[in-house]
Amino acid sequence: GPQGAAHGRPSDDDLLRARAAMASRPCFPSAALAAHHRPLAGWFSFVQTDGDGYFCVAEYGVFHWLFAASLAAMAALGTATAACVVFIFLCRRVRRCCSGGHEAAARAVAATGGGGDANPAASIAAVIPAYLPNEQDII
């Protein structure tokens, strides 16, 4: 305080002003005071302590912004994936309600005889591996 200035020592306020002038970022003796002096209501800065016990206002760097951009990209991709899954799920449920479901499709294939004149789009082709000679007859 003033007593320090009388003895030739700088006051705490003088030290704070000199430190703030020398530093590239403003530093304060308390975290509340530093938080109060953050620009743009603190949207693009944070409070960080330095080695001397002061609280300094620092702006976000390049890596903070890259991290934020990658989080935003992942959120957008996740949202697009969820929207596609919901769309496919709802389309299949609506189609099942309108067409009568799997049982109706099976009855339609059975009604055509399931022979050569059946709809090729309704047939199922599968490749099943058979490791032993007798598995071919079982399958």
PDB file of C-alpha atoms in Angstrom:
ATOM      1  CA  GLY A   1       0.000   0.000   0.000  1.00  0.00           C
ATOM      2  CA  PRO A   2       1.072   3.606   0.608  1.00  0.00           C
ATOM      3  CA  GLN A   3       3.494   2.595   3.346  1.00  0.00           C
ATOM      4  CA  GLY A   4       5.520   0.597   0.837  1.00  0.00           C
ATOM      5  CA  ALA A   5       5.791   3.590  -1.464  1.00  0.00           C
ATOM      6  CA  ALA A   6       7.125   5.720   1.411  1.00  0.00           C
ATOM      7  CA  HIS A   7       9.976   3.281   1.980  1.00  0.00           C
ATOM      8  CA  GLY A   8      10.960   3.257  -1.669  1.00  0.00           C
ATOM      9  CA  ARG A   9       9.205  -0.018  -2.503  1.00  0.00           C
ATOM     10  CA  PRO A  10       6.504  -0.010  -5.176  1.00  0.00           C
ATOM     11  CA  SER A  11       2.922  -0.566  -4.039  1.00  0.00           C
ATOM     12  CA  ASP A  12       0.887  -3.609  -4.992  1.00  0.00           C
ATOM     13  CA  ASP A  13      -1.097  -1.514  -7.475  1.00  0.00           C
ATOM     14  CA  ASP A  14       2.115  -0.305  -9.104  1.00  0.00           C
ATOM     15  CA  LEU A  15       3.360  -3.892  -9.383  1.00  0.00           C
ATOM     16  CA  LEU A  16       0.050  -4.974 -10.874  1.00  0.00           C
ATOM     17  CA  ARG A  17       0.123  -2.189 -13.461  1.00  0.00           C
ATOM     18  CA  ALA A  18       3.736  -2.895 -14.370  1.00  0.00           C
ATOM     19  CA  ARG A  19       3.072  -6.633 -14.657  1.00  0.00           C
ATOM     20  CA  ALA A  20      -0.004  -6.029 -16.836  1.00  0.00           C
ATOM     21  CA  ALA A  21       1.956  -3.645 -19.058  1.00  0.00           C
ATOM     22  CA  MET A  22       4.783  -6.150 -19.511  1.00  0.00           C
ATOM     23  CA  ALA A  23       2.595  -9.182 -19.990  1.00  0.00           C
ATOM     24  CA  SER A  24       0.752  -9.899 -23.206  1.00  0.00           C
ATOM     25  CA  ARG A  25      -2.389 -10.683 -21.206  1.00  0.00           C
ATOM     26  CA  PRO A  26      -3.920  -8.865 -18.217  1.00  0.00           C
ATOM     27  CA  CYS A  27      -3.349 -10.422 -14.782  1.00  0.00           C
ATOM     28  CA  PHE A  28      -5.251  -9.712 -11.561  1.00  0.00           C
ATOM     29  CA  PRO A  29      -4.806 -10.597  -7.886  1.00  0.00           C
ATOM     30  CA  SER A  30      -8.131 -12.500  -7.659  1.00  0.00           C
ATOM     31  CA  ALA A  31     -10.010 -14.888  -9.915  1.00  0.00           C
ATOM     32  CA  ALA A  32     -13.218 -12.868  -9.547  1.00  0.00           C
ATOM     33  CA  LEU A  33     -11.500  -9.701 -10.712  1.00  0.00           C
ATOM     34  CA  ALA A  34      -9.951 -11.530 -13.667  1.00  0.00           C
ATOM     35  CA  ALA A  35     -13.320 -13.049 -14.599  1.00  0.00           C
ATOM     36  CA  HIS A  36     -14.888  -9.597 -14.440  1.00  0.00           C
ATOM     37  CA  HIS A  37     -12.352  -8.252 -16.965  1.00  0.00           C
ATOM     38  CA  ARG A  38     -12.807 -11.003 -19.566  1.00  0.00           C
ATOM     39  CA  PRO A  39     -13.663  -9.501 -22.977  1.00  0.00           C
ATOM     40  CA  LEU A  40     -16.956 -10.224 -24.763  1.00  0.00           C
ATOM     41  CA  ALA A  41     -18.573 -11.525 -21.561  1.00  0.00           C
ATOM     42  CA  GLY A  42     -16.051 -14.357 -21.413  1.00  0.00           C
ATOM     43  CA  TRP A  43     -17.216 -16.174 -24.546  1.00  0.00           C
ATOM     44  CA  PHE A  44     -13.748 -16.412 -26.097  1.00  0.00           C
ATOM     45  CA  SER A  45     -11.421 -16.321 -23.080  1.00  0.00           C
ATOM     46  CA  PHE A  46     -10.673 -18.100 -19.810  1.00  0.00           C
ATOM     47  CA  VAL A  47      -8.917 -17.384 -16.497  1.00  0.00           C
ATOM     48  CA  GLN A  48      -5.578 -19.057 -15.858  1.00  0.00           C
ATOM     49  CA  THR A  49      -3.151 -18.803 -12.926  1.00  0.00           C
ATOM     50  CA  ASP A  50       0.467 -17.953 -13.497  1.00  0.00           C
ATOM     51  CA  GLY A  51       3.539 -18.936 -11.463  1.00  0.00           C
ATOM     52  CA  ASP A  52       3.338 -15.896  -9.161  1.00  0.00           C
ATOM     53  CA  GLY A  53      -0.213 -16.564  -7.971  1.00  0.00           C
ATOM     54  CA  TYR A  54      -1.911 -14.018 -10.218  1.00  0.00           C
ATOM     55  CA  PHE A  55      -4.988 -14.814 -12.283  1.00  0.00           C
ATOM     56  CA  CYS A  56      -4.564 -13.956 -15.961  1.00  0.00           C
ATOM     57  CA  VAL A  57      -7.142 -13.650 -18.724  1.00  0.00           C
ATOM     58  CA  ALA A  58      -6.118 -15.771 -21.706  1.00  0.00           C
ATOM     59  CA  GLU A  59      -7.806 -16.113 -25.079  1.00  0.00           C
ATOM     60  CA  TYR A  60      -8.453 -19.438 -26.715  1.00  0.00           C
ATOM     61  CA  GLY A  61      -5.694 -20.559 -29.063  1.00  0.00           C
ATOM     62  CA  VAL A  62      -5.661 -22.371 -32.382  1.00  0.00           C
ATOM     63  CA  PHE A  63      -5.855 -25.841 -30.841  1.00  0.00           C
ATOM     64  CA  HIS A  64      -8.912 -24.884 -28.779  1.00  0.00           C
ATOM     65  CA  TRP A  65     -10.659 -23.785 -31.975  1.00  0.00           C
ATOM     66  CA  LEU A  66      -9.596 -26.938 -33.856  1.00  0.00           C
ATOM     67  CA  PHE A  67     -10.951 -29.059 -31.014  1.00  0.00           C
ATOM     68  CA  ALA A  68     -14.232 -27.107 -31.050  1.00  0.00           C
ATOM     69  CA  ALA A  69     -14.505 -27.520 -34.829  1.00  0.00           C
ATOM     70  CA  SER A  70     -13.890 -31.280 -34.606  1.00  0.00           C
ATOM     71  CA  LEU A  71     -16.553 -31.588 -31.876  1.00  0.00           C
ATOM     72  CA  ALA A  72     -19.014 -29.651 -34.032  1.00  0.00           C
ATOM     73  CA  ALA A  73     -18.252 -31.878 -37.044  1.00  0.00           C
ATOM     74  CA  MET A  74     -18.750 -35.042 -34.976  1.00  0.00           C
ATOM     75  CA  ALA A  75     -22.025 -33.683 -33.609  1.00  0.00           C
ATOM     76  CA  ALA A  76     -23.244 -32.915 -37.145  1.00  0.00           C
ATOM     77  CA  LEU A  77     -22.298 -36.388 -38.403  1.00  0.00           C
ATOM     78  CA  GLY A  78     -23.957 -38.040 -35.411  1.00  0.00           C
ATOM     79  CA  THR A  79     -27.115 -36.024 -35.971  1.00  0.00           C
ATOM     80  CA  ALA A  80     -27.182 -36.945 -39.679  1.00  0.00           C
ATOM     81  CA  THR A  81     -26.702 -40.634 -38.836  1.00  0.00           C
ATOM     82  CA  ALA A  82     -29.478 -40.564 -36.242  1.00  0.00           C
ATOM     83  CA  ALA A  83     -31.814 -38.809 -38.690  1.00  0.00           C
ATOM     84  CA  CYS A  84     -31.132 -41.475 -41.366  1.00  0.00           C
ATOM     85  CA  VAL A  85     -31.748 -44.322 -38.909  1.00  0.00           C
ATOM     86  CA  VAL A  86     -35.036 -42.782 -37.743  1.00  0.00           C
ATOM     87  CA  PHE A  87     -36.108 -42.173 -41.357  1.00  0.00           C
ATOM     88  CA  ILE A  88     -35.422 -45.790 -42.388  1.00  0.00           C
ATOM     89  CA  PHE A  89     -37.118 -47.137 -39.255  1.00  0.00           C
ATOM     90  CA  LEU A  90     -40.250 -45.056 -39.845  1.00  0.00           C
ATOM     91  CA  CYS A  91     -40.372 -45.871 -43.583  1.00  0.00           C
ATOM     92  CA  ARG A  92     -40.256 -49.600 -42.858  1.00  0.00           C
ATOM     93  CA  ARG A  93     -43.005 -49.311 -40.244  1.00  0.00           C
ATOM     94  CA  VAL A  94     -45.251 -47.326 -42.597  1.00  0.00           C
ATOM     95  CA  ARG A  95     -44.592 -49.780 -45.448  1.00  0.00           C
ATOM     96  CA  ARG A  96     -45.426 -52.721 -43.173  1.00  0.00           C
ATOM     97  CA  CYS A  97     -48.686 -51.078 -42.089  1.00  0.00           C
ATOM     98  CA  CYS A  98     -49.698 -50.328 -45.692  1.00  0.00           C
ATOM     99  CA  SER A  99     -48.688 -53.635 -47.281  1.00  0.00           C
ATOM    100  CA  GLY A 100     -49.809 -55.995 -44.528  1.00  0.00           C
ATOM    101  CA  GLY A 101     -46.425 -57.055 -43.187  1.00  0.00           C
ATOM    102  CA  HIS A 102     -44.200 -60.075 -43.738  1.00  0.00           C
ATOM    103  CA  GLU A 103     -47.010 -62.632 -43.549  1.00  0.00           C
ATOM    104  CA  ALA A 104     -48.883 -60.981 -46.415  1.00  0.00           C
ATOM    105  CA  ALA A 105     -45.733 -60.961 -48.544  1.00  0.00           C
ATOM    106  CA  ALA A 106     -45.125 -64.653 -47.805  1.00  0.00           C
ATOM    107  CA  ARG A 107     -48.746 -65.507 -48.730  1.00  0.00           C
ATOM    108  CA  ALA A 108     -48.363 -63.596 -52.016  1.00  0.00           C
ATOM    109  CA  VAL A 109     -45.234 -65.593 -52.915  1.00  0.00           C
ATOM    110  CA  ALA A 110     -46.958 -68.843 -51.947  1.00  0.00           C
ATOM    111  CA  ALA A 111     -50.025 -67.940 -54.021  1.00  0.00           C
ATOM    112  CA  THR A 112     -47.912 -67.607 -57.153  1.00  0.00           C
ATOM    113  CA  GLY A 113     -46.675 -71.126 -56.609  1.00  0.00           C
ATOM    114  CA  GLY A 114     -43.121 -70.078 -55.781  1.00  0.00           C
ATOM    115  CA  GLY A 115     -42.055 -71.525 -59.137  1.00  0.00           C
ATOM    116  CA  GLY A 116     -40.345 -70.005 -62.140  1.00  0.00           C
ATOM    117  CA  ASP A 117     -43.050 -67.402 -62.682  1.00  0.00           C
ATOM    118  CA  ALA A 118     -42.535 -65.892 -59.192  1.00  0.00           C
ATOM    119  CA  ASN A 119     -41.219 -62.381 -58.896  1.00  0.00           C
ATOM    120  CA  PRO A 120     -37.374 -62.504 -58.916  1.00  0.00           C
ATOM    121  CA  ALA A 121     -37.250 -59.502 -56.581  1.00  0.00           C
ATOM    122  CA  ALA A 122     -39.063 -61.533 -53.906  1.00  0.00           C
ATOM    123  CA  SER A 123     -36.613 -64.449 -54.015  1.00  0.00           C
ATOM    124  CA  ILE A 124     -33.723 -64.792 -51.608  1.00  0.00           C
ATOM    125  CA  ALA A 125     -30.232 -65.898 -52.617  1.00  0.00           C
ATOM    126  CA  ALA A 126     -27.698 -66.924 -50.002  1.00  0.00           C
ATOM    127  CA  VAL A 127     -24.199 -68.376 -50.016  1.00  0.00           C
ATOM    128  CA  ILE A 128     -23.731 -70.722 -47.085  1.00  0.00           C
ATOM    129  CA  PRO A 129     -20.338 -72.349 -46.566  1.00  0.00           C
ATOM    130  CA  ALA A 130     -20.345 -76.110 -46.097  1.00  0.00           C
ATOM    131  CA  TYR A 131     -17.148 -77.523 -44.640  1.00  0.00           C
ATOM    132  CA  LEU A 132     -18.033 -81.207 -44.438  1.00  0.00           C
ATOM    133  CA  PRO A 133     -19.496 -83.354 -47.258  1.00  0.00           C
ATOM    134  CA  ASN A 134     -22.658 -84.254 -45.363  1.00  0.00           C
ATOM    135  CA  GLU A 135     -23.450 -80.597 -44.534  1.00  0.00           C
ATOM    136  CA  GLN A 136     -24.583 -79.953 -48.103  1.00  0.00           C
ATOM    137  CA  ASP A 137     -27.430 -82.444 -47.696  1.00  0.00           C
ATOM    138  CA  ILE A 138     -28.385 -81.049 -44.291  1.00  0.00           C
ATOM    139  CA  ILE A 139     -28.533 -77.471 -45.529  1.00  0.00           C
TER     140      ILE A 139
END
